[in-house]
Amino acid sequence: METLLEKNIEGSIGTQKYLCTINWRNGQLIMDEPESIEGKDLGPDPYTTLLASLAGCTLSTLRMYIDRKGWDIPEIKISMNMYQINNPELETVMTRDISFSNEVDEDTKQRLLIVAEKCPVSKILKNKITIPTTI
């Protein structure tokens, strides 16, 4: 089966609590936890990184679509957060608020909302995910 990434993402952690080094295709990302839970806040935490992936994918997908249509929307902004609901199954809700630097009519907003929902990371998160793990 063909993988989505050219190279595996690889990570490591030493003795400093929560400080992880994540190596990706062409660089390195530091992940940590906030000081409120004994991290040093040296990088984004895993939840932030997950939301950042969805934010980046959404913004890139919208930019490609807007450019293809030739619309005058020079800047797209996104604000995201998430919360969990303890119902019979744990439900996670990710909020995604998109805004534009220019006034955008309602028809265009509705079309861009549909496009945002179709970004590849949105599709991954909304479908079944399995995580085979080995040691």
JSON list of C-alpha atoms in Angstrom, two decimals:
[
{"chain": "A", "resi": 1, "resn": "MET", "atom": "CA", "xyz": [0.00, 0.00, 0.00]},
{"chain": "A", "resi": 2, "resn": "GLU", "atom": "CA", "xyz": [1.40, 3.41, -0.97]},
{"chain": "A", "resi": 3, "resn": "THR", "atom": "CA", "xyz": [1.95, 5.85, 1.89]},
{"chain": "A", "resi": 4, "resn": "LEU", "atom": "CA", "xyz": [0.81, 9.49, 1.79]},
{"chain": "A", "resi": 5, "resn": "LEU", "atom": "CA", "xyz": [4.20, 10.81, 2.95]},
{"chain": "A", "resi": 6, "resn": "GLU", "atom": "CA", "xyz": [7.49, 10.51, 1.07]},
{"chain": "A", "resi": 7, "resn": "LYS", "atom": "CA", "xyz": [9.32, 9.67, 4.30]},
{"chain": "A", "resi": 8, "resn": "ASN", "atom": "CA", "xyz": [8.11, 8.48, 7.68]},
{"chain": "A", "resi": 9, "resn": "ILE", "atom": "CA", "xyz": [7.75, 11.03, 10.45]},
{"chain": "A", "resi": 10, "resn": "GLU", "atom": "CA", "xyz": [10.10, 9.98, 13.22]},
{"chain": "A", "resi": 11, "resn": "GLY", "atom": "CA", "xyz": [10.15, 11.13, 16.81]},
{"chain": "A", "resi": 12, "resn": "SER", "atom": "CA", "xyz": [12.12, 10.71, 19.99]},
{"chain": "A", "resi": 13, "resn": "ILE", "atom": "CA", "xyz": [11.99, 11.77, 23.63]},
{"chain": "A", "resi": 14, "resn": "GLY", "atom": "CA", "xyz": [14.83, 11.87, 26.13]},
{"chain": "A", "resi": 15, "resn": "THR", "atom": "CA", "xyz": [14.69, 12.37, 29.86]},
{"chain": "A", "resi": 16, "resn": "GLN", "atom": "CA", "xyz": [13.14, 15.86, 29.81]},
{"chain": "A", "resi": 17, "resn": "LYS", "atom": "CA", "xyz": [9.47, 15.37, 30.58]},
{"chain": "A", "resi": 18, "resn": "TYR", "atom": "CA", "xyz": [7.21, 15.87, 27.50]},
{"chain": "A", "resi": 19, "resn": "LEU", "atom": "CA", "xyz": [9.89, 17.37, 25.21]},
{"chain": "A", "resi": 20, "resn": "CYS", "atom": "CA", "xyz": [9.69, 15.47, 21.91]},
{"chain": "A", "resi": 21, "resn": "THR", "atom": "CA", "xyz": [11.70, 15.95, 18.76]},
{"chain": "A", "resi": 22, "resn": "ILE", "atom": "CA", "xyz": [9.77, 15.14, 15.59]},
{"chain": "A", "resi": 23, "resn": "ASN", "atom": "CA", "xyz": [11.72, 14.78, 12.34]},
{"chain": "A", "resi": 24, "resn": "TRP", "atom": "CA", "xyz": [9.82, 15.27, 9.13]},
{"chain": "A", "resi": 25, "resn": "ARG", "atom": "CA", "xyz": [10.79, 15.18, 5.45]},
{"chain": "A", "resi": 26, "resn": "ASN", "atom": "CA", "xyz": [13.01, 18.24, 5.55]},
{"chain": "A", "resi": 27, "resn": "GLY", "atom": "CA", "xyz": [13.24, 19.49, 9.09]},
{"chain": "A", "resi": 28, "resn": "GLN", "atom": "CA", "xyz": [12.56, 19.15, 12.76]},
{"chain": "A", "resi": 29, "resn": "LEU", "atom": "CA", "xyz": [9.70, 20.13, 15.04]},
{"chain": "A", "resi": 30, "resn": "ILE", "atom": "CA", "xyz": [9.86, 20.36, 18.82]},
{"chain": "A", "resi": 31, "resn": "MET", "atom": "CA", "xyz": [6.72, 19.40, 20.71]},
{"chain": "A", "resi": 32, "resn": "ASP", "atom": "CA", "xyz": [6.15, 20.02, 24.39]},
{"chain": "A", "resi": 33, "resn": "GLU", "atom": "CA", "xyz": [3.39, 20.56, 26.92]},
{"chain": "A", "resi": 34, "resn": "PRO", "atom": "CA", "xyz": [2.44, 23.80, 28.68]},
{"chain": "A", "resi": 35, "resn": "GLU", "atom": "CA", "xyz": [4.04, 24.72, 32.00]},
{"chain": "A", "resi": 36, "resn": "SER", "atom": "CA", "xyz": [0.65, 24.23, 33.68]},
{"chain": "A", "resi": 37, "resn": "ILE", "atom": "CA", "xyz": [1.18, 20.44, 33.38]},
{"chain": "A", "resi": 38, "resn": "GLU", "atom": "CA", "xyz": [4.94, 20.47, 34.02]},
{"chain": "A", "resi": 39, "resn": "GLY", "atom": "CA", "xyz": [6.15, 20.94, 30.46]},
{"chain": "A", "resi": 40, "resn": "LYS", "atom": "CA", "xyz": [8.42, 23.79, 29.45]},
{"chain": "A", "resi": 41, "resn": "ASP", "atom": "CA", "xyz": [6.16, 25.08, 26.63]},
{"chain": "A", "resi": 42, "resn": "LEU", "atom": "CA", "xyz": [9.05, 24.94, 24.14]},
{"chain": "A", "resi": 43, "resn": "GLY", "atom": "CA", "xyz": [6.80, 23.94, 21.26]},
{"chain": "A", "resi": 44, "resn": "PRO", "atom": "CA", "xyz": [3.21, 23.09, 20.43]},
{"chain": "A", "resi": 45, "resn": "ASP", "atom": "CA", "xyz": [1.49, 20.29, 22.31]},
{"chain": "A", "resi": 46, "resn": "PRO", "atom": "CA", "xyz": [-0.03, 17.33, 20.43]},
{"chain": "A", "resi": 47, "resn": "TYR", "atom": "CA", "xyz": [-3.55, 18.82, 20.39]},
{"chain": "A", "resi": 48, "resn": "THR", "atom": "CA", "xyz": [-2.26, 22.10, 18.96]},
{"chain": "A", "resi": 49, "resn": "THR", "atom": "CA", "xyz": [-0.28, 20.23, 16.33]},
{"chain": "A", "resi": 50, "resn": "LEU", "atom": "CA", "xyz": [-3.36, 18.24, 15.31]},
{"chain": "A", "resi": 51, "resn": "LEU", "atom": "CA", "xyz": [-5.42, 21.43, 14.96]},
{"chain": "A", "resi": 52, "resn": "ALA", "atom": "CA", "xyz": [-2.54, 23.13, 13.10]},
{"chain": "A", "resi": 53, "resn": "SER", "atom": "CA", "xyz": [-2.60, 20.30, 10.55]},
{"chain": "A", "resi": 54, "resn": "LEU", "atom": "CA", "xyz": [-6.30, 20.84, 9.92]},
{"chain": "A", "resi": 55, "resn": "ALA", "atom": "CA", "xyz": [-5.86, 24.63, 9.84]},
{"chain": "A", "resi": 56, "resn": "GLY", "atom": "CA", "xyz": [-2.98, 24.49, 7.36]},
{"chain": "A", "resi": 57, "resn": "CYS", "atom": "CA", "xyz": [-4.78, 22.04, 5.09]},
{"chain": "A", "resi": 58, "resn": "THR", "atom": "CA", "xyz": [-7.99, 24.10, 5.18]},
{"chain": "A", "resi": 59, "resn": "LEU", "atom": "CA", "xyz": [-6.15, 27.35, 4.36]},
{"chain": "A", "resi": 60, "resn": "SER", "atom": "CA", "xyz": [-4.15, 25.77, 1.52]},
{"chain": "A", "resi": 61, "resn": "THR", "atom": "CA", "xyz": [-7.22, 24.12, 0.01]},
{"chain": "A", "resi": 62, "resn": "LEU", "atom": "CA", "xyz": [-9.18, 27.39, 0.13]},
{"chain": "A", "resi": 63, "resn": "ARG", "atom": "CA", "xyz": [-6.26, 29.35, -1.36]},
{"chain": "A", "resi": 64, "resn": "MET", "atom": "CA", "xyz": [-5.97, 26.93, -4.30]},
{"chain": "A", "resi": 65, "resn": "TYR", "atom": "CA", "xyz": [-9.72, 27.15, -4.97]},
{"chain": "A", "resi": 66, "resn": "ILE", "atom": "CA", "xyz": [-9.87, 30.96, -4.65]},
{"chain": "A", "resi": 67, "resn": "ASP", "atom": "CA", "xyz": [-6.87, 31.37, -6.95]},
{"chain": "A", "resi": 68, "resn": "ARG", "atom": "CA", "xyz": [-8.36, 28.99, -9.53]},
{"chain": "A", "resi": 69, "resn": "LYS", "atom": "CA", "xyz": [-11.58, 31.02, -9.52]},
{"chain": "A", "resi": 70, "resn": "GLY", "atom": "CA", "xyz": [-9.64, 34.30, -9.78]},
{"chain": "A", "resi": 71, "resn": "TRP", "atom": "CA", "xyz": [-11.47, 35.82, -6.80]},
{"chain": "A", "resi": 72, "resn": "ASP", "atom": "CA", "xyz": [-10.07, 38.88, -5.03]},
{"chain": "A", "resi": 73, "resn": "ILE", "atom": "CA", "xyz": [-9.54, 37.46, -1.54]},
{"chain": "A", "resi": 74, "resn": "PRO", "atom": "CA", "xyz": [-5.96, 38.32, -0.54]},
{"chain": "A", "resi": 75, "resn": "GLU", "atom": "CA", "xyz": [-6.05, 36.87, 2.98]},
{"chain": "A", "resi": 76, "resn": "ILE", "atom": "CA", "xyz": [-7.83, 33.98, 4.65]},
{"chain": "A", "resi": 77, "resn": "LYS", "atom": "CA", "xyz": [-7.77, 33.59, 8.43]},
{"chain": "A", "resi": 78, "resn": "ILE", "atom": "CA", "xyz": [-8.72, 30.61, 10.54]},
{"chain": "A", "resi": 79, "resn": "SER", "atom": "CA", "xyz": [-9.32, 30.22, 14.27]},
{"chain": "A", "resi": 80, "resn": "MET", "atom": "CA", "xyz": [-9.59, 26.74, 15.76]},
{"chain": "A", "resi": 81, "resn": "ASN", "atom": "CA", "xyz": [-10.07, 25.03, 19.08]},
{"chain": "A", "resi": 82, "resn": "MET", "atom": "CA", "xyz": [-11.58, 21.80, 20.34]},
{"chain": "A", "resi": 83, "resn": "TYR", "atom": "CA", "xyz": [-13.45, 20.34, 23.26]},
{"chain": "A", "resi": 84, "resn": "GLN", "atom": "CA", "xyz": [-14.63, 16.92, 24.34]},
{"chain": "A", "resi": 85, "resn": "ILE", "atom": "CA", "xyz": [-18.06, 15.69, 25.40]},
{"chain": "A", "resi": 86, "resn": "ASN", "atom": "CA", "xyz": [-18.35, 12.64, 27.64]},
{"chain": "A", "resi": 87, "resn": "ASN", "atom": "CA", "xyz": [-21.44, 10.93, 26.26]},
{"chain": "A", "resi": 88, "resn": "PRO", "atom": "CA", "xyz": [-21.59, 7.13, 25.92]},
{"chain": "A", "resi": 89, "resn": "GLU", "atom": "CA", "xyz": [-18.58, 7.45, 23.61]},
{"chain": "A", "resi": 90, "resn": "LEU", "atom": "CA", "xyz": [-16.05, 10.25, 23.97]},
{"chain": "A", "resi": 91, "resn": "GLU", "atom": "CA", "xyz": [-16.87, 12.84, 21.31]},
{"chain": "A", "resi": 92, "resn": "THR", "atom": "CA", "xyz": [-14.31, 15.42, 20.20]},
{"chain": "A", "resi": 93, "resn": "VAL", "atom": "CA", "xyz": [-15.58, 18.61, 18.56]},
{"chain": "A", "resi": 94, "resn": "MET", "atom": "CA", "xyz": [-13.14, 20.73, 16.56]},
{"chain": "A", "resi": 95, "resn": "THR", "atom": "CA", "xyz": [-14.35, 24.27, 15.94]},
{"chain": "A", "resi": 96, "resn": "ARG", "atom": "CA", "xyz": [-13.14, 25.98, 12.76]},
{"chain": "A", "resi": 97, "resn": "ASP", "atom": "CA", "xyz": [-13.94, 29.65, 12.13]},
{"chain": "A", "resi": 98, "resn": "ILE", "atom": "CA", "xyz": [-12.83, 31.02, 8.75]},
{"chain": "A", "resi": 99, "resn": "SER", "atom": "CA", "xyz": [-12.76, 34.70, 7.85]},
{"chain": "A", "resi": 100, "resn": "PHE", "atom": "CA", "xyz": [-11.57, 36.75, 4.89]},
{"chain": "A", "resi": 101, "resn": "SER", "atom": "CA", "xyz": [-9.84, 40.12, 4.51]},
{"chain": "A", "resi": 102, "resn": "ASN", "atom": "CA", "xyz": [-12.40, 41.24, 1.92]},
{"chain": "A", "resi": 103, "resn": "GLU", "atom": "CA", "xyz": [-16.19, 41.22, 2.07]},
{"chain": "A", "resi": 104, "resn": "VAL", "atom": "CA", "xyz": [-17.42, 37.93, 0.60]},
{"chain": "A", "resi": 105, "resn": "ASP", "atom": "CA", "xyz": [-21.02, 37.44, -0.54]},
{"chain": "A", "resi": 106, "resn": "GLU", "atom": "CA", "xyz": [-23.17, 34.67, 0.94]},
{"chain": "A", "resi": 107, "resn": "ASP", "atom": "CA", "xyz": [-23.11, 32.44, -2.16]},
{"chain": "A", "resi": 108, "resn": "THR", "atom": "CA", "xyz": [-19.30, 32.53, -2.23]},
{"chain": "A", "resi": 109, "resn": "LYS", "atom": "CA", "xyz": [-19.14, 31.86, 1.52]},
{"chain": "A", "resi": 110, "resn": "GLN", "atom": "CA", "xyz": [-21.35, 28.79, 1.12]},
{"chain": "A", "resi": 111, "resn": "ARG", "atom": "CA", "xyz": [-19.19, 27.48, -1.72]},
{"chain": "A", "resi": 112, "resn": "LEU", "atom": "CA", "xyz": [-15.99, 28.07, 0.32]},
{"chain": "A", "resi": 113, "resn": "LEU", "atom": "CA", "xyz": [-17.55, 26.27, 3.29]},
{"chain": "A", "resi": 114, "resn": "ILE", "atom": "CA", "xyz": [-18.09, 23.20, 1.10]},
{"chain": "A", "resi": 115, "resn": "VAL", "atom": "CA", "xyz": [-14.50, 23.44, -0.17]},
{"chain": "A", "resi": 116, "resn": "ALA", "atom": "CA", "xyz": [-13.14, 23.72, 3.39]},
{"chain": "A", "resi": 117, "resn": "GLU", "atom": "CA", "xyz": [-15.01, 20.55, 4.37]},
{"chain": "A", "resi": 118, "resn": "LYS", "atom": "CA", "xyz": [-13.29, 18.73, 1.48]},
{"chain": "A", "resi": 119, "resn": "CYS", "atom": "CA", "xyz": [-9.70, 19.48, 2.49]},
{"chain": "A", "resi": 120, "resn": "PRO", "atom": "CA", "xyz": [-7.73, 16.20, 2.72]},
{"chain": "A", "resi": 121, "resn": "VAL", "atom": "CA", "xyz": [-7.11, 16.39, 6.48]},
{"chain": "A", "resi": 122, "resn": "SER", "atom": "CA", "xyz": [-10.83, 17.04, 7.11]},
{"chain": "A", "resi": 123, "resn": "LYS", "atom": "CA", "xyz": [-11.62, 13.93, 5.09]},
{"chain": "A", "resi": 124, "resn": "ILE", "atom": "CA", "xyz": [-9.12, 11.87, 7.10]},
{"chain": "A", "resi": 125, "resn": "LEU", "atom": "CA", "xyz": [-10.46, 13.06, 10.44]},
{"chain": "A", "resi": 126, "resn": "LYS", "atom": "CA", "xyz": [-14.10, 12.47, 9.46]},
{"chain": "A", "resi": 127, "resn": "ASN", "atom": "CA", "xyz": [-13.53, 8.90, 8.27]},
{"chain": "A", "resi": 128, "resn": "LYS", "atom": "CA", "xyz": [-12.53, 5.72, 10.03]},
{"chain": "A", "resi": 129, "resn": "ILE", "atom": "CA", "xyz": [-8.97, 5.78, 11.33]},
{"chain": "A", "resi": 130, "resn": "THR", "atom": "CA", "xyz": [-7.09, 2.69, 12.44]},
{"chain": "A", "resi": 131, "resn": "ILE", "atom": "CA", "xyz": [-3.70, 2.84, 14.14]},
{"chain": "A", "resi": 132, "resn": "PRO", "atom": "CA", "xyz": [-1.81, -0.46, 13.90]},
{"chain": "A", "resi": 133, "resn": "THR", "atom": "CA", "xyz": [0.99, -0.25, 16.47]},
{"chain": "A", "resi": 134, "resn": "THR", "atom": "CA", "xyz": [4.07, -2.46, 16.89]},
{"chain": "A", "resi": 135, "resn": "ILE", "atom": "CA", "xyz": [6.89, -2.58, 19.42]}
]
